[in-house]
XYZ file of C-alpha atoms in Angstrom:
277
model
C 80.340 96.237 110.050
C 79.093 97.159 106.479
C 80.261 94.743 103.400
C 82.398 97.690 102.379
C 83.936 97.904 104.981
C 85.263 94.213 105.615
C 89.107 93.225 105.302
C 89.875 92.955 101.787
C 92.549 90.395 103.943
C 92.210 89.211 107.425
C 95.513 86.565 108.941
C 95.330 85.295 112.596
C 97.886 83.291 115.235
C 100.106 82.661 111.722
C 103.356 81.532 112.078
C 105.715 80.877 110.156
C 108.958 78.780 110.112
C 111.591 77.154 107.187
C 113.258 73.615 108.783
C 114.073 75.212 112.363
C 114.054 78.117 111.780
C 110.625 80.736 113.231
C 110.365 83.454 110.582
C 106.845 84.712 111.625
C 104.896 84.364 115.312
C 101.214 84.646 115.962
C 101.261 87.434 113.562
C 97.690 89.389 112.832
C 97.182 91.318 110.218
C 93.878 93.067 107.985
C 94.034 95.086 105.581
C 90.513 96.891 104.746
C 88.986 99.588 101.440
C 90.655 102.529 100.673
C 93.574 102.547 104.122
C 97.347 102.576 103.331
C 98.764 100.362 105.252
C 102.642 100.020 106.139
C 104.412 96.947 107.657
C 108.010 98.277 108.365
C 110.967 95.941 109.856
C 114.075 95.365 109.966
C 115.693 93.237 107.320
C 115.160 89.937 107.802
C 112.067 91.182 110.242
C 109.577 88.487 107.653
C 107.731 91.226 106.263
C 108.162 90.032 102.523
C 107.488 86.456 103.887
C 103.967 87.816 105.272
C 103.283 89.705 102.359
C 103.579 86.542 99.911
C 101.065 84.386 102.880
C 98.364 87.115 102.830
C 98.542 86.867 98.931
C 98.356 83.130 98.769
C 102.165 82.601 97.600
C 103.411 80.934 100.372
C 101.314 78.511 103.488
C 101.327 79.038 106.639
C 102.926 77.015 109.546
C 99.884 77.959 111.708
C 97.279 80.236 111.301
C 94.648 81.480 108.739
C 94.227 83.640 106.389
C 90.930 84.432 104.932
C 90.414 87.315 101.709
C 87.374 88.281 100.608
C 85.331 86.153 97.817
C 86.594 87.769 93.963
C 89.971 89.048 96.020
C 91.073 91.516 93.146
C 94.659 91.524 94.274
C 97.559 93.309 92.175
C 101.408 93.032 93.180
C 104.870 94.375 92.816
C 107.222 92.558 93.790
C 110.361 93.346 95.167
C 112.063 91.746 92.358
C 111.017 91.100 88.647
C 110.432 87.192 88.438
C 112.634 88.086 84.266
C 115.211 89.285 83.328
C 114.322 93.030 82.359
C 117.657 92.708 80.266
C 116.129 91.022 77.451
C 113.841 93.165 74.842
C 110.752 92.996 76.185
C 108.538 96.225 75.458
C 106.315 97.881 78.048
C 103.344 97.329 75.958
C 104.802 93.129 76.573
C 105.307 93.648 80.669
C 101.848 94.741 80.581
C 100.965 91.900 80.059
C 102.853 89.089 81.449
C 99.668 87.753 83.108
C 96.122 89.099 82.053
C 95.372 90.767 78.225
C 94.922 93.444 78.100
C 93.503 95.944 74.712
C 96.151 98.589 73.838
C 93.560 101.625 75.282
C 93.288 99.773 78.015
C 97.175 99.960 78.832
C 97.904 103.416 77.858
C 95.296 104.292 80.444
C 96.512 102.390 83.011
C 99.767 104.675 82.153
C 98.070 108.237 82.712
C 97.537 107.245 85.625
C 100.500 106.384 86.816
C 102.018 109.159 84.735
C 104.651 107.291 82.084
C 101.889 108.280 79.398
C 105.109 107.818 77.157
C 106.406 104.499 77.796
C 103.907 101.983 75.997
C 106.493 100.839 72.805
C 109.603 101.491 75.321
C 112.528 98.189 75.935
C 112.155 97.718 79.333
C 115.255 97.092 80.183
C 115.298 101.121 79.490
C 113.456 102.946 82.647
C 114.765 104.263 85.168
C 113.698 102.694 88.640
C 110.978 105.278 89.197
C 110.020 104.158 85.408
C 110.003 101.001 86.694
C 107.739 101.395 89.277
C 105.023 103.178 87.820
C 104.830 100.383 85.226
C 104.425 97.517 87.667
C 101.547 99.562 88.739
C 100.458 100.171 85.918
C 99.710 96.133 84.941
C 98.158 96.699 88.852
C 95.661 98.773 87.860
C 95.132 96.756 84.337
C 93.713 93.916 86.967
C 91.517 97.059 88.889
C 92.889 95.438 91.941
C 90.737 95.505 95.406
C 94.191 95.489 96.750
C 97.256 96.799 96.224
C 100.481 94.950 97.675
C 103.706 96.781 96.780
C 107.321 94.900 98.352
C 109.902 97.162 98.078
C 108.414 99.862 96.565
C 111.353 102.491 96.203
C 113.631 100.678 95.980
C 116.558 101.552 93.520
C 114.482 105.398 92.628
C 116.488 108.005 94.622
C 114.636 110.454 97.012
C 112.350 113.159 95.055
C 110.650 109.693 93.077
C 109.766 108.199 96.442
C 108.146 111.139 97.286
C 106.046 111.115 94.039
C 105.702 107.368 94.305
C 104.010 107.723 97.545
C 101.929 110.691 96.156
C 100.556 108.416 93.312
C 99.531 105.464 95.447
C 97.714 108.458 97.637
C 96.133 109.704 94.358
C 95.499 105.478 93.304
C 93.968 104.624 96.519
C 91.837 107.413 96.069
C 90.459 107.592 93.349
C 89.737 103.291 92.949
C 88.888 103.351 96.502
C 91.089 100.252 97.072
C 93.002 98.763 99.922
C 97.388 99.081 100.089
C 99.778 97.627 102.025
C 103.193 98.572 101.912
C 106.542 96.768 102.850
C 109.657 98.495 103.280
C 112.649 98.536 106.049
C 112.575 102.269 104.801
C 110.454 104.687 106.985
C 110.149 108.572 106.290
C 108.292 108.375 103.545
C 106.550 105.030 104.117
C 105.410 106.712 107.963
C 104.526 109.821 106.811
C 102.443 108.364 104.425
C 100.344 106.375 105.180
C 97.107 105.404 107.267
C 97.959 102.975 110.332
C 101.499 101.351 110.597
C 102.193 98.362 111.336
C 106.209 97.203 113.221
C 107.753 93.740 112.246
C 110.591 91.457 113.283
C 109.451 88.139 113.634
C 106.590 89.142 115.039
C 103.975 91.647 115.684
C 106.062 94.839 118.150
C 103.578 98.129 118.010
C 100.283 99.385 115.628
C 98.350 101.278 114.663
C 98.981 105.336 113.066
C 102.037 106.958 112.314
C 102.384 110.267 114.879
C 102.173 107.424 118.087
C 103.931 103.814 116.264
C 107.089 107.116 116.048
C 107.063 107.699 119.661
C 106.414 103.289 120.835
C 108.911 101.914 122.875
C 109.271 98.793 120.749
C 109.594 100.826 117.719
C 112.520 103.218 118.609
C 114.042 99.702 120.073
C 113.523 98.238 116.564
C 114.991 102.228 114.927
C 116.952 104.608 117.709
C 115.749 107.245 119.164
C 116.290 109.871 116.414
C 113.382 107.467 113.952
C 110.548 109.454 116.319
C 111.571 112.811 114.360
C 113.149 111.685 110.916
C 110.464 111.095 109.109
C 108.547 113.949 106.882
C 106.527 116.048 108.023
C 103.080 114.528 104.369
C 99.606 115.537 105.117
C 97.131 115.087 102.205
C 92.734 114.821 101.815
C 90.851 111.685 102.555
C 87.496 110.851 102.052
C 87.864 108.941 105.154
C 88.472 108.381 108.735
C 89.724 106.636 111.366
C 87.681 105.014 114.640
C 89.934 104.926 117.549
C 90.794 101.558 116.523
C 91.780 102.550 113.898
C 89.364 101.029 111.255
C 87.641 102.953 108.253
C 84.513 105.251 108.750
C 83.243 107.847 106.581
C 84.944 111.042 106.696
C 82.960 113.971 107.972
C 85.089 116.816 105.425
C 87.859 118.246 107.307
C 91.561 117.740 106.316
C 93.924 116.592 108.765
C 97.117 114.581 109.276
C 98.343 110.885 110.831
C 98.708 111.804 113.770
C 95.034 110.989 115.092
C 93.867 107.603 117.389
C 96.692 105.255 118.795
C 99.133 102.382 118.770
C 99.142 99.499 120.904
C 101.697 96.771 121.946
C 101.218 92.736 122.108
C 102.491 93.177 125.877
C 99.896 94.099 126.937
C 96.208 92.433 128.129
C 93.173 93.351 126.079
C 89.315 95.002 127.915
C 86.618 93.821 125.970
C 85.760 95.713 122.471
C 89.890 96.002 121.943
C 90.532 98.511 124.419
C 93.701 98.111 126.506
C 92.978 96.688 129.714
C 94.738 98.415 132.876
C 97.635 96.382 134.227
């Protein structure tokens, strides 16, 4: 494996308890450069807790997290830790965590399609506009990894489509890895390379088209979920091997129904292949 394709962040054996309540049990996850990974599951399944552990905000009860040395992370939280009802200009919101020149802020806003919002009040922004601003703030860090916790919360359906197309363009332009966390299925499933279904533990994982047919997925989300997510096709500058790893492209477009999914209720043989019982 080349250094460029080594995981940006990898976690193994992650368990997390709050008091006597175990939220995560024996979870493994990794995100590589240039891939979009969707972490899905019902409310209370541990998605946001796992994201905070990957970011180093929370410590796991047991398990290990390895981050690439010098990793720069852009985190878009589910809720802002500030009250934007206060008179806060967008320019200040962009620089709350790190300074940036006005020119750099304008470039970042242009990339997310919000070039005219720099001097607006943050309290006047729509849900979709606020998400674009938070993405611009992540871009100002020149992030290797974007972690997006419920990025489409308070965004209408058309805005959700636009946001996921924007996230795909950012991935393509910067080559960053993206981990998006959501309990919504439709566009999240359709616009990502790999899906991890979490419900306290990893129920199943793989490419969207196959995960959507997995019994564990259907048990959580219902049989209608297999056919309910949007058809979405985009250009890739990479492909995926049988294990879901990113490999160089061979110059053709494809959709996301390629590869395999697996659950963790079966043994694995050498090389990670599913062993037959």
